[in-house]
């Protein structure tokens, strides 16, 4: 089976940096995704990691360590609009093939002035 | 291209009634997915289509749920004899091939069963 863990809630200050962690257990890992979801809206794609290392995209970066079953999403220069839920999702070939993503419960981030 | 469209945005129904939701994927996307999301949880996989073929259906899905994708374009998700436990956000997503960029989600249909 699969298990994905991420903190339920986090708070941070505008302009600061926050790191959202995700740990996972899969039998056939084939990629990890981060999505952003504002309340009442659809999830939107942020990043994709399939190899170890850091992927940087503007203010957002995502890191993956396959040996540790660990990823983090790093948000820099936080803005109020970054207040949202951040969903970690993995593609696990034995359980879902290339087509099904398995999502964690999400981390609700609140950015304060 | 206006993204993935879902209709209706909100649906309130009485327990025992049937409901049907529609999803229009991005036109060049051949893969379409239905997910369900309850408050405070991540999306949970329901079913997946490649073109018009339904290739996978979650074991968590009861026989009251059925999905179709005629002609490989839009898709419908029907829930028969709704129960209060069916109350959730129903999300549709589409993708083109084995994309490394995940899905594009629609805005969802929020179902409330009273």
JSON list of C-alpha atoms in Angstrom, two decimals:
[
{"chain": "A", "resi": 1, "resn": "UNK", "atom": "CA", "xyz": [0.00, 0.00, 0.00]},
{"chain": "A", "resi": 2, "resn": "UNK", "atom": "CA", "xyz": [0.92, 3.64, 0.12]},
{"chain": "A", "resi": 3, "resn": "UNK", "atom": "CA", "xyz": [1.19, 6.13, 2.93]},
{"chain": "A", "resi": 4, "resn": "UNK", "atom": "CA", "xyz": [1.76, 9.86, 2.54]},
{"chain": "A", "resi": 5, "resn": "UNK", "atom": "CA", "xyz": [2.31, 12.11, 5.53]},
{"chain": "A", "resi": 6, "resn": "UNK", "atom": "CA", "xyz": [2.45, 15.88, 5.70]},
{"chain": "A", "resi": 7, "resn": "UNK", "atom": "CA", "xyz": [1.80, 18.33, 8.54]},
{"chain": "A", "resi": 8, "resn": "UNK", "atom": "CA", "xyz": [-1.82, 19.35, 8.88]},
{"chain": "A", "resi": 9, "resn": "UNK", "atom": "CA", "xyz": [-1.26, 23.07, 9.42]},
{"chain": "A", "resi": 10, "resn": "UNK", "atom": "CA", "xyz": [1.56, 25.61, 9.31]},
{"chain": "A", "resi": 11, "resn": "UNK", "atom": "CA", "xyz": [1.75, 29.35, 9.85]},
{"chain": "A", "resi": 12, "resn": "UNK", "atom": "CA", "xyz": [4.34, 31.80, 8.56]},
{"chain": "A", "resi": 13, "resn": "UNK", "atom": "CA", "xyz": [4.95, 35.51, 8.22]},
{"chain": "A", "resi": 14, "resn": "UNK", "atom": "CA", "xyz": [4.74, 37.51, 5.02]},
{"chain": "A", "resi": 15, "resn": "UNK", "atom": "CA", "xyz": [8.17, 37.80, 3.42]},
{"chain": "A", "resi": 16, "resn": "UNK", "atom": "CA", "xyz": [9.57, 34.77, 5.24]},
{"chain": "A", "resi": 17, "resn": "UNK", "atom": "CA", "xyz": [10.52, 31.28, 3.99]},
{"chain": "A", "resi": 18, "resn": "UNK", "atom": "CA", "xyz": [8.55, 28.15, 4.82]},
{"chain": "A", "resi": 19, "resn": "UNK", "atom": "CA", "xyz": [9.33, 24.48, 4.18]},
{"chain": "A", "resi": 20, "resn": "UNK", "atom": "CA", "xyz": [6.51, 21.95, 3.92]},
{"chain": "A", "resi": 21, "resn": "UNK", "atom": "CA", "xyz": [7.64, 18.35, 4.34]},
{"chain": "A", "resi": 22, "resn": "UNK", "atom": "CA", "xyz": [6.16, 15.20, 2.87]},
{"chain": "A", "resi": 23, "resn": "UNK", "atom": "CA", "xyz": [7.14, 11.62, 3.59]},
{"chain": "A", "resi": 24, "resn": "UNK", "atom": "CA", "xyz": [5.84, 8.69, 1.62]},
{"chain": "A", "resi": 25, "resn": "UNK", "atom": "CA", "xyz": [5.95, 4.93, 1.49]},
{"chain": "A", "resi": 26, "resn": "UNK", "atom": "CA", "xyz": [5.34, 3.24, -1.86]},
{"chain": "A", "resi": 27, "resn": "UNK", "atom": "CA", "xyz": [6.25, -0.04, -3.46]},
{"chain": "A", "resi": 28, "resn": "UNK", "atom": "CA", "xyz": [7.10, 1.40, -6.88]},
{"chain": "A", "resi": 29, "resn": "UNK", "atom": "CA", "xyz": [7.76, 5.11, -6.77]},
{"chain": "A", "resi": 30, "resn": "UNK", "atom": "CA", "xyz": [7.59, 6.96, -10.10]},
{"chain": "A", "resi": 31, "resn": "UNK", "atom": "CA", "xyz": [7.30, 10.63, -9.36]},
{"chain": "A", "resi": 32, "resn": "UNK", "atom": "CA", "xyz": [6.18, 13.13, -6.75]},
{"chain": "A", "resi": 33, "resn": "UNK", "atom": "CA", "xyz": [3.97, 16.14, -7.36]},
{"chain": "A", "resi": 34, "resn": "UNK", "atom": "CA", "xyz": [3.09, 19.23, -5.37]},
{"chain": "A", "resi": 35, "resn": "UNK", "atom": "CA", "xyz": [-0.21, 21.03, -5.89]},
{"chain": "A", "resi": 36, "resn": "UNK", "atom": "CA", "xyz": [-1.57, 24.25, -4.44]},
{"chain": "A", "resi": 37, "resn": "UNK", "atom": "CA", "xyz": [-5.26, 24.46, -3.56]},
{"chain": "A", "resi": 38, "resn": "UNK", "atom": "CA", "xyz": [-7.03, 27.61, -2.42]},
{"chain": "A", "resi": 39, "resn": "UNK", "atom": "CA", "xyz": [-10.20, 27.11, -0.42]},
{"chain": "A", "resi": 40, "resn": "UNK", "atom": "CA", "xyz": [-13.09, 26.08, -2.65]},
{"chain": "A", "resi": 41, "resn": "UNK", "atom": "CA", "xyz": [-10.93, 25.94, -5.77]},
{"chain": "A", "resi": 42, "resn": "UNK", "atom": "CA", "xyz": [-9.26, 23.26, -7.87]},
{"chain": "A", "resi": 43, "resn": "UNK", "atom": "CA", "xyz": [-5.73, 22.05, -7.12]},
{"chain": "A", "resi": 44, "resn": "UNK", "atom": "CA", "xyz": [-3.15, 23.64, -9.41]},
{"chain": "A", "resi": 45, "resn": "UNK", "atom": "CA", "xyz": [0.15, 22.03, -10.37]},
{"chain": "A", "resi": 46, "resn": "UNK", "atom": "CA", "xyz": [3.30, 23.44, -8.75]},
{"chain": "A", "resi": 47, "resn": "UNK", "atom": "CA", "xyz": [6.14, 20.98, -9.26]},
{"chain": "A", "resi": 48, "resn": "UNK", "atom": "CA", "xyz": [7.22, 17.50, -10.26]},
{"chain": "A", "resi": 49, "resn": "UNK", "atom": "CA", "xyz": [10.24, 15.50, -9.05]},
{"chain": "A", "resi": 50, "resn": "UNK", "atom": "CA", "xyz": [11.22, 12.07, -10.25]},
{"chain": "A", "resi": 51, "resn": "UNK", "atom": "CA", "xyz": [14.99, 12.19, -9.62]},
{"chain": "A", "resi": 52, "resn": "UNK", "atom": "CA", "xyz": [16.78, 13.16, -6.43]},
{"chain": "A", "resi": 53, "resn": "UNK", "atom": "CA", "xyz": [17.59, 16.80, -5.96]},
{"chain": "A", "resi": 54, "resn": "UNK", "atom": "CA", "xyz": [16.15, 20.26, -6.01]},
{"chain": "A", "resi": 55, "resn": "UNK", "atom": "CA", "xyz": [13.87, 21.71, -8.68]},
{"chain": "A", "resi": 56, "resn": "UNK", "atom": "CA", "xyz": [13.57, 25.48, -8.56]},
{"chain": "A", "resi": 57, "resn": "UNK", "atom": "CA", "xyz": [10.78, 27.47, -10.13]},
{"chain": "A", "resi": 58, "resn": "UNK", "atom": "CA", "xyz": [10.65, 31.10, -9.13]},
{"chain": "A", "resi": 59, "resn": "UNK", "atom": "CA", "xyz": [9.73, 31.51, -5.46]},
{"chain": "A", "resi": 60, "resn": "UNK", "atom": "CA", "xyz": [8.90, 27.80, -5.18]},
{"chain": "A", "resi": 61, "resn": "UNK", "atom": "CA", "xyz": [11.38, 24.92, -4.99]},
{"chain": "A", "resi": 62, "resn": "UNK", "atom": "CA", "xyz": [10.81, 21.22, -4.45]},
{"chain": "A", "resi": 63, "resn": "UNK", "atom": "CA", "xyz": [13.29, 18.65, -3.21]},
{"chain": "A", "resi": 64, "resn": "UNK", "atom": "CA", "xyz": [13.23, 14.87, -3.42]},
{"chain": "A", "resi": 65, "resn": "UNK", "atom": "CA", "xyz": [15.19, 12.10, -1.74]},
{"chain": "A", "resi": 66, "resn": "UNK", "atom": "CA", "xyz": [14.00, 8.74, -3.02]},
{"chain": "A", "resi": 67, "resn": "UNK", "atom": "CA", "xyz": [16.15, 6.73, -0.60]},
{"chain": "A", "resi": 68, "resn": "UNK", "atom": "CA", "xyz": [14.54, 8.51, 2.34]},
{"chain": "A", "resi": 69, "resn": "UNK", "atom": "CA", "xyz": [11.02, 8.66, 0.90]},
{"chain": "A", "resi": 70, "resn": "UNK", "atom": "CA", "xyz": [11.07, 12.37, 1.55]},
{"chain": "A", "resi": 71, "resn": "UNK", "atom": "CA", "xyz": [10.23, 15.59, -0.23]},
{"chain": "A", "resi": 72, "resn": "UNK", "atom": "CA", "xyz": [9.80, 19.19, 0.72]},
{"chain": "A", "resi": 73, "resn": "UNK", "atom": "CA", "xyz": [8.27, 22.24, -0.87]},
{"chain": "A", "resi": 74, "resn": "UNK", "atom": "CA", "xyz": [10.11, 25.50, -0.14]},
{"chain": "A", "resi": 75, "resn": "UNK", "atom": "CA", "xyz": [8.26, 28.78, -0.50]},
{"chain": "A", "resi": 76, "resn": "UNK", "atom": "CA", "xyz": [10.34, 31.95, -0.42]},
{"chain": "A", "resi": 77, "resn": "UNK", "atom": "CA", "xyz": [9.35, 35.60, -0.02]},
{"chain": "A", "resi": 78, "resn": "UNK", "atom": "CA", "xyz": [5.94, 34.57, 1.22]},
{"chain": "A", "resi": 79, "resn": "UNK", "atom": "CA", "xyz": [2.95, 36.58, 0.10]},
{"chain": "A", "resi": 80, "resn": "UNK", "atom": "CA", "xyz": [-0.54, 36.68, 1.58]},
{"chain": "A", "resi": 81, "resn": "UNK", "atom": "CA", "xyz": [-1.88, 34.96, -1.55]},
{"chain": "A", "resi": 82, "resn": "UNK", "atom": "CA", "xyz": [0.26, 31.91, -0.70]},
{"chain": "A", "resi": 83, "resn": "UNK", "atom": "CA", "xyz": [-2.22, 31.07, 2.06]},
{"chain": "A", "resi": 84, "resn": "UNK", "atom": "CA", "xyz": [-3.63, 27.78, 0.75]},
{"chain": "A", "resi": 85, "resn": "UNK", "atom": "CA", "xyz": [-3.45, 24.03, 1.15]},
{"chain": "A", "resi": 86, "resn": "UNK", "atom": "CA", "xyz": [-0.41, 22.31, -0.34]},
{"chain": "A", "resi": 87, "resn": "UNK", "atom": "CA", "xyz": [-0.95, 18.74, -1.51]},
{"chain": "A", "resi": 88, "resn": "UNK", "atom": "CA", "xyz": [1.81, 16.18, -1.91]},
{"chain": "A", "resi": 89, "resn": "UNK", "atom": "CA", "xyz": [0.99, 13.38, -4.37]},
{"chain": "A", "resi": 90, "resn": "UNK", "atom": "CA", "xyz": [2.93, 10.36, -5.58]},
{"chain": "A", "resi": 91, "resn": "UNK", "atom": "CA", "xyz": [2.69, 8.11, -8.60]},
{"chain": "A", "resi": 92, "resn": "UNK", "atom": "CA", "xyz": [3.06, 4.51, -7.46]},
{"chain": "A", "resi": 93, "resn": "UNK", "atom": "CA", "xyz": [3.33, 2.14, -10.38]},
{"chain": "A", "resi": 94, "resn": "UNK", "atom": "CA", "xyz": [2.30, -1.16, -8.73]},
{"chain": "A", "resi": 95, "resn": "UNK", "atom": "CA", "xyz": [-0.83, 0.29, -7.21]},
{"chain": "A", "resi": 96, "resn": "UNK", "atom": "CA", "xyz": [-1.86, 2.82, -9.78]},
{"chain": "A", "resi": 97, "resn": "UNK", "atom": "CA", "xyz": [0.26, 2.62, -12.89]},
{"chain": "A", "resi": 98, "resn": "UNK", "atom": "CA", "xyz": [1.29, 5.80, -14.61]},
{"chain": "A", "resi": 99, "resn": "UNK", "atom": "CA", "xyz": [-2.15, 7.24, -14.44]},
{"chain": "A", "resi": 100, "resn": "UNK", "atom": "CA", "xyz": [-3.23, 7.51, -10.84]},
{"chain": "A", "resi": 101, "resn": "UNK", "atom": "CA", "xyz": [-1.86, 9.99, -8.34]},
{"chain": "A", "resi": 102, "resn": "UNK", "atom": "CA", "xyz": [-2.17, 9.24, -4.64]},
{"chain": "A", "resi": 103, "resn": "UNK", "atom": "CA", "xyz": [-2.61, 12.38, -2.57]},
{"chain": "A", "resi": 104, "resn": "UNK", "atom": "CA", "xyz": [-1.74, 13.23, 0.98]},
{"chain": "A", "resi": 105, "resn": "UNK", "atom": "CA", "xyz": [-4.27, 15.05, 3.13]},
{"chain": "A", "resi": 106, "resn": "UNK", "atom": "CA", "xyz": [-2.60, 18.39, 2.47]},
{"chain": "A", "resi": 107, "resn": "UNK", "atom": "CA", "xyz": [-0.91, 21.06, 4.58]},
{"chain": "A", "resi": 108, "resn": "UNK", "atom": "CA", "xyz": [-2.94, 24.18, 5.27]},
{"chain": "A", "resi": 109, "resn": "UNK", "atom": "CA", "xyz": [-0.59, 27.19, 5.25]},
{"chain": "A", "resi": 110, "resn": "UNK", "atom": "CA", "xyz": [-1.65, 30.49, 6.78]},
{"chain": "A", "resi": 111, "resn": "UNK", "atom": "CA", "xyz": [0.49, 33.53, 5.96]},
{"chain": "A", "resi": 112, "resn": "UNK", "atom": "CA", "xyz": [0.19, 36.44, 8.39]},
{"chain": "A", "resi": 113, "resn": "UNK", "atom": "CA", "xyz": [1.26, 40.08, 7.89]},
{"chain": "B", "resi": 1, "resn": "UNK", "atom": "CA", "xyz": [-8.56, 26.60, -24.41]},
{"chain": "B", "resi": 2, "resn": "UNK", "atom": "CA", "xyz": [-10.53, 27.33, -21.24]},
{"chain": "B", "resi": 3, "resn": "UNK", "atom": "CA", "xyz": [-9.18, 24.50, -19.12]},
{"chain": "B", "resi": 4, "resn": "UNK", "atom": "CA", "xyz": [-11.24, 21.75, -17.54]},
{"chain": "B", "resi": 5, "resn": "UNK", "atom": "CA", "xyz": [-14.90, 22.68, -17.03]},
{"chain": "B", "resi": 6, "resn": "UNK", "atom": "CA", "xyz": [-17.28, 21.06, -14.58]},
{"chain": "B", "resi": 7, "resn": "UNK", "atom": "CA", "xyz": [-21.00, 21.52, -14.25]},
{"chain": "B", "resi": 8, "resn": "UNK", "atom": "CA", "xyz": [-22.76, 22.22, -11.98]},
{"chain": "B", "resi": 9, "resn": "UNK", "atom": "CA", "xyz": [-20.51, 23.96, -9.46]},
{"chain": "B", "resi": 10, "resn": "UNK", "atom": "CA", "xyz": [-22.85, 23.15, -6.61]},
{"chain": "B", "resi": 11, "resn": "UNK", "atom": "CA", "xyz": [-25.58, 20.55, -6.19]},
{"chain": "B", "resi": 12, "resn": "UNK", "atom": "CA", "xyz": [-27.88, 20.05, -3.22]},
{"chain": "B", "resi": 13, "resn": "UNK", "atom": "CA", "xyz": [-30.00, 16.91, -3.35]},
{"chain": "B", "resi": 14, "resn": "UNK", "atom": "CA", "xyz": [-32.20, 14.89, -1.06]},
{"chain": "B", "resi": 15, "resn": "UNK", "atom": "CA", "xyz": [-31.06, 11.50, 0.11]},
{"chain": "B", "resi": 16, "resn": "UNK", "atom": "CA", "xyz": [-32.15, 8.80, -2.30]},
{"chain": "B", "resi": 17, "resn": "UNK", "atom": "CA", "xyz": [-32.15, 11.00, -5.40]},
{"chain": "B", "resi": 18, "resn": "UNK", "atom": "CA", "xyz": [-29.91, 10.48, -8.42]},
{"chain": "B", "resi": 19, "resn": "UNK", "atom": "CA", "xyz": [-27.43, 13.12, -9.51]},
{"chain": "B", "resi": 20, "resn": "UNK", "atom": "CA", "xyz": [-25.27, 13.52, -12.62]},
{"chain": "B", "resi": 21, "resn": "UNK", "atom": "CA", "xyz": [-22.21, 15.69, -13.05]},
{"chain": "B", "resi": 22, "resn": "UNK", "atom": "CA", "xyz": [-20.49, 16.69, -16.28]},
{"chain": "B", "resi": 23, "resn": "UNK", "atom": "CA", "xyz": [-16.83, 17.29, -17.05]},
{"chain": "B", "resi": 24, "resn": "UNK", "atom": "CA", "xyz": [-15.39, 18.81, -20.23]},
{"chain": "B", "resi": 25, "resn": "UNK", "atom": "CA", "xyz": [-11.62, 18.18, -20.36]},
{"chain": "B", "resi": 26, "resn": "UNK", "atom": "CA", "xyz": [-9.00, 20.16, -22.23]},
{"chain": "B", "resi": 27, "resn": "UNK", "atom": "CA", "xyz": [-9.66, 19.30, -25.85]},
{"chain": "B", "resi": 28, "resn": "UNK", "atom": "CA", "xyz": [-6.32, 17.68, -26.71]},
{"chain": "B", "resi": 29, "resn": "UNK", "atom": "CA", "xyz": [-6.17, 15.65, -23.49]},
{"chain": "B", "resi": 30, "resn": "UNK", "atom": "CA", "xyz": [-6.97, 11.97, -24.03]},
{"chain": "B", "resi": 31, "resn": "UNK", "atom": "CA", "xyz": [-6.98, 11.00, -20.33]},
{"chain": "B", "resi": 32, "resn": "UNK", "atom": "CA", "xyz": [-9.70, 11.95, -17.90]},
{"chain": "B", "resi": 33, "resn": "UNK", "atom": "CA", "xyz": [-9.94, 11.28, -14.19]},
{"chain": "B", "resi": 34, "resn": "UNK", "atom": "CA", "xyz": [-12.55, 11.62, -11.48]},
{"chain": "B", "resi": 35, "resn": "UNK", "atom": "CA", "xyz": [-11.54, 12.24, -7.89]},
{"chain": "B", "resi": 36, "resn": "UNK", "atom": "CA", "xyz": [-13.52, 12.90, -4.73]},
{"chain": "B", "resi": 37, "resn": "UNK", "atom": "CA", "xyz": [-12.36, 15.24, -1.98]},
{"chain": "B", "resi": 38, "resn": "UNK", "atom": "CA", "xyz": [-13.84, 15.66, 1.48]},
{"chain": "B", "resi": 39, "resn": "UNK", "atom": "CA", "xyz": [-13.07, 18.52, 3.84]},
{"chain": "B", "resi": 40, "resn": "UNK", "atom": "CA", "xyz": [-9.51, 18.44, 5.14]},
{"chain": "B", "resi": 41, "resn": "UNK", "atom": "CA", "xyz": [-8.50, 15.53, 2.95]},
{"chain": "B", "resi": 42, "resn": "UNK", "atom": "CA", "xyz": [-6.64, 15.17, -0.31]},
{"chain": "B", "resi": 43, "resn": "UNK", "atom": "CA", "xyz": [-8.37, 14.05, -3.51]},
{"chain": "B", "resi": 44, "resn": "UNK", "atom": "CA", "xyz": [-9.23, 10.33, -3.63]},
{"chain": "B", "resi": 45, "resn": "UNK", "atom": "CA", "xyz": [-9.14, 8.47, -6.95]},
{"chain": "B", "resi": 46, "resn": "UNK", "atom": "CA", "xyz": [-12.47, 7.25, -8.32]},
{"chain": "B", "resi": 47, "resn": "UNK", "atom": "CA", "xyz": [-11.99, 6.31, -11.96]},
{"chain": "B", "resi": 48, "resn": "UNK", "atom": "CA", "xyz": [-9.92, 6.93, -15.09]},
{"chain": "B", "resi": 49, "resn": "UNK", "atom": "CA", "xyz": [-10.59, 7.02, -18.85]},
{"chain": "B", "resi": 50, "resn": "UNK", "atom": "CA", "xyz": [-8.24, 6.85, -21.76]},
{"chain": "B", "resi": 51, "resn": "UNK", "atom": "CA", "xyz": [-10.24, 8.18, -24.68]},
{"chain": "B", "resi": 52, "resn": "UNK", "atom": "CA", "xyz": [-13.65, 6.50, -24.33]},
{"chain": "B", "resi": 53, "resn": "UNK", "atom": "CA", "xyz": [-12.40, 3.44, -22.45]},
{"chain": "B", "resi": 54, "resn": "UNK", "atom": "CA", "xyz": [-12.82, 3.28, -18.68]},
{"chain": "B", "resi": 55, "resn": "UNK", "atom": "CA", "xyz": [-9.58, 1.59, -17.68]},
{"chain": "B", "resi": 56, "resn": "UNK", "atom": "CA", "xyz": [-9.74, 1.68, -13.92]},
{"chain": "B", "resi": 57, "resn": "UNK", "atom": "CA", "xyz": [-12.34, 2.07, -11.22]},
{"chain": "B", "resi": 58, "resn": "UNK", "atom": "CA", "xyz": [-11.58, 2.38, -7.54]},
{"chain": "B", "resi": 59, "resn": "UNK", "atom": "CA", "xyz": [-12.56, -0.56, -5.36]},
{"chain": "B", "resi": 60, "resn": "UNK", "atom": "CA", "xyz": [-13.90, 2.02, -2.94]},
{"chain": "B", "resi": 61, "resn": "UNK", "atom": "CA", "xyz": [-16.56, 2.97, -5.46]},
{"chain": "B", "resi": 62, "resn": "UNK", "atom": "CA", "xyz": [-19.89, 1.31, -4.88]},
{"chain": "B", "resi": 63, "resn": "UNK", "atom": "CA", "xyz": [-22.22, 0.10, -7.62]},
{"chain": "B", "resi": 64, "resn": "UNK", "atom": "CA", "xyz": [-24.25, 3.28, -7.16]},
{"chain": "B", "resi": 65, "resn": "UNK", "atom": "CA", "xyz": [-21.54, 5.20, -9.00]},
{"chain": "B", "resi": 66, "resn": "UNK", "atom": "CA", "xyz": [-21.14, 5.04, -12.77]},
{"chain": "B", "resi": 67, "resn": "UNK", "atom": "CA", "xyz": [-19.09, 7.10, -15.19]},
{"chain": "B", "resi": 68, "resn": "UNK", "atom": "CA", "xyz": [-19.08, 7.39, -18.94]},
{"chain": "B", "resi": 69, "resn": "UNK", "atom": "CA", "xyz": [-17.06, 9.16, -21.57]},
{"chain": "B", "resi": 70, "resn": "UNK", "atom": "CA", "xyz": [-18.86, 8.75, -24.89]},
{"chain": "B", "resi": 71, "resn": "UNK", "atom": "CA", "xyz": [-16.73, 9.49, -27.94]},
{"chain": "B", "resi": 72, "resn": "UNK", "atom": "CA", "xyz": [-13.76, 10.23, -25.73]},
{"chain": "B", "resi": 73, "resn": "UNK", "atom": "CA", "xyz": [-14.77, 13.83, -25.15]},
{"chain": "B", "resi": 74, "resn": "UNK", "atom": "CA", "xyz": [-16.82, 14.98, -22.15]},
{"chain": "B", "resi": 75, "resn": "UNK", "atom": "CA", "xyz": [-17.53, 12.66, -19.23]},
{"chain": "B", "resi": 76, "resn": "UNK", "atom": "CA", "xyz": [-20.44, 12.20, -16.85]},
{"chain": "B", "resi": 77, "resn": "UNK", "atom": "CA", "xyz": [-20.43, 10.83, -13.32]},
{"chain": "B", "resi": 78, "resn": "UNK", "atom": "CA", "xyz": [-23.75, 9.58, -11.98]},
{"chain": "B", "resi": 79, "resn": "UNK", "atom": "CA", "xyz": [-24.54, 8.73, -8.39]},
{"chain": "B", "resi": 80, "resn": "UNK", "atom": "CA", "xyz": [-27.73, 6.76, -7.82]},
{"chain": "B", "resi": 81, "resn": "UNK", "atom": "CA", "xyz": [-29.69, 6.68, -4.56]},
{"chain": "B", "resi": 82, "resn": "UNK", "atom": "CA", "xyz": [-27.45, 9.29, -2.96]},
{"chain": "B", "resi": 83, "resn": "UNK", "atom": "CA", "xyz": [-26.46, 8.94, 0.68]},
{"chain": "B", "resi": 84, "resn": "UNK", "atom": "CA", "xyz": [-25.25, 11.58, 3.11]},
{"chain": "B", "resi": 85, "resn": "UNK", "atom": "CA", "xyz": [-21.77, 10.05, 2.95]},
{"chain": "B", "resi": 86, "resn": "UNK", "atom": "CA", "xyz": [-21.62, 11.00, -0.73]},
{"chain": "B", "resi": 87, "resn": "UNK", "atom": "CA", "xyz": [-21.40, 14.68, 0.22]},
{"chain": "B", "resi": 88, "resn": "UNK", "atom": "CA", "xyz": [-18.02, 15.84, -1.09]},
{"chain": "B", "resi": 89, "resn": "UNK", "atom": "CA", "xyz": [-16.28, 17.83, -3.81]},
{"chain": "B", "resi": 90, "resn": "UNK", "atom": "CA", "xyz": [-16.11, 15.83, -7.04]},
{"chain": "B", "resi": 91, "resn": "UNK", "atom": "CA", "xyz": [-13.08, 16.83, -9.08]},
{"chain": "B", "resi": 92, "resn": "UNK", "atom": "CA", "xyz": [-12.42, 16.06, -12.71]},
{"chain": "B", "resi": 93, "resn": "UNK", "atom": "CA", "xyz": [-8.93, 16.25, -14.18]},
{"chain": "B", "resi": 94, "resn": "UNK", "atom": "CA", "xyz": [-7.39, 15.62, -17.58]},
{"chain": "B", "resi": 95, "resn": "UNK", "atom": "CA", "xyz": [-3.92, 14.98, -18.95]},
{"chain": "B", "resi": 96, "resn": "UNK", "atom": "CA", "xyz": [-2.20, 14.27, -22.23]},
{"chain": "B", "resi": 97, "resn": "UNK", "atom": "CA", "xyz": [-0.36, 10.99, -22.23]},
{"chain": "B", "resi": 98, "resn": "UNK", "atom": "CA", "xyz": [2.03, 10.08, -19.47]},
{"chain": "B", "resi": 99, "resn": "UNK", "atom": "CA", "xyz": [2.64, 13.68, -18.62]},
{"chain": "B", "resi": 100, "resn": "UNK", "atom": "CA", "xyz": [5.27, 14.54, -16.07]},
{"chain": "B", "resi": 101, "resn": "UNK", "atom": "CA", "xyz": [3.24, 17.58, -15.23]},
{"chain": "B", "resi": 102, "resn": "UNK", "atom": "CA", "xyz": [0.39, 15.84, -13.51]},
{"chain": "B", "resi": 103, "resn": "UNK", "atom": "CA", "xyz": [-3.16, 16.74, -14.13]},
{"chain": "B", "resi": 104, "resn": "UNK", "atom": "CA", "xyz": [-5.13, 19.85, -14.89]},
{"chain": "B", "resi": 105, "resn": "UNK", "atom": "CA", "xyz": [-8.07, 19.91, -12.51]},
{"chain": "B", "resi": 106, "resn": "UNK", "atom": "CA", "xyz": [-11.47, 21.44, -12.98]},
{"chain": "B", "resi": 107, "resn": "UNK", "atom": "CA", "xyz": [-13.04, 23.60, -10.29]},
{"chain": "B", "resi": 108, "resn": "UNK", "atom": "CA", "xyz": [-15.13, 20.70, -9.06]},
{"chain": "B", "resi": 109, "resn": "UNK", "atom": "CA", "xyz": [-18.77, 20.03, -8.25]},
{"chain": "B", "resi": 110, "resn": "UNK", "atom": "CA", "xyz": [-19.67, 20.34, -4.59]},
{"chain": "B", "resi": 111, "resn": "UNK", "atom": "CA", "xyz": [-22.39, 17.85, -3.70]},
{"chain": "B", "resi": 112, "resn": "UNK", "atom": "CA", "xyz": [-24.44, 18.18, -0.54]},
{"chain": "B", "resi": 113, "resn": "UNK", "atom": "CA", "xyz": [-26.86, 15.38, 0.30]},
{"chain": "B", "resi": 114, "resn": "UNK", "atom": "CA", "xyz": [-29.50, 16.38, 2.84]}
]
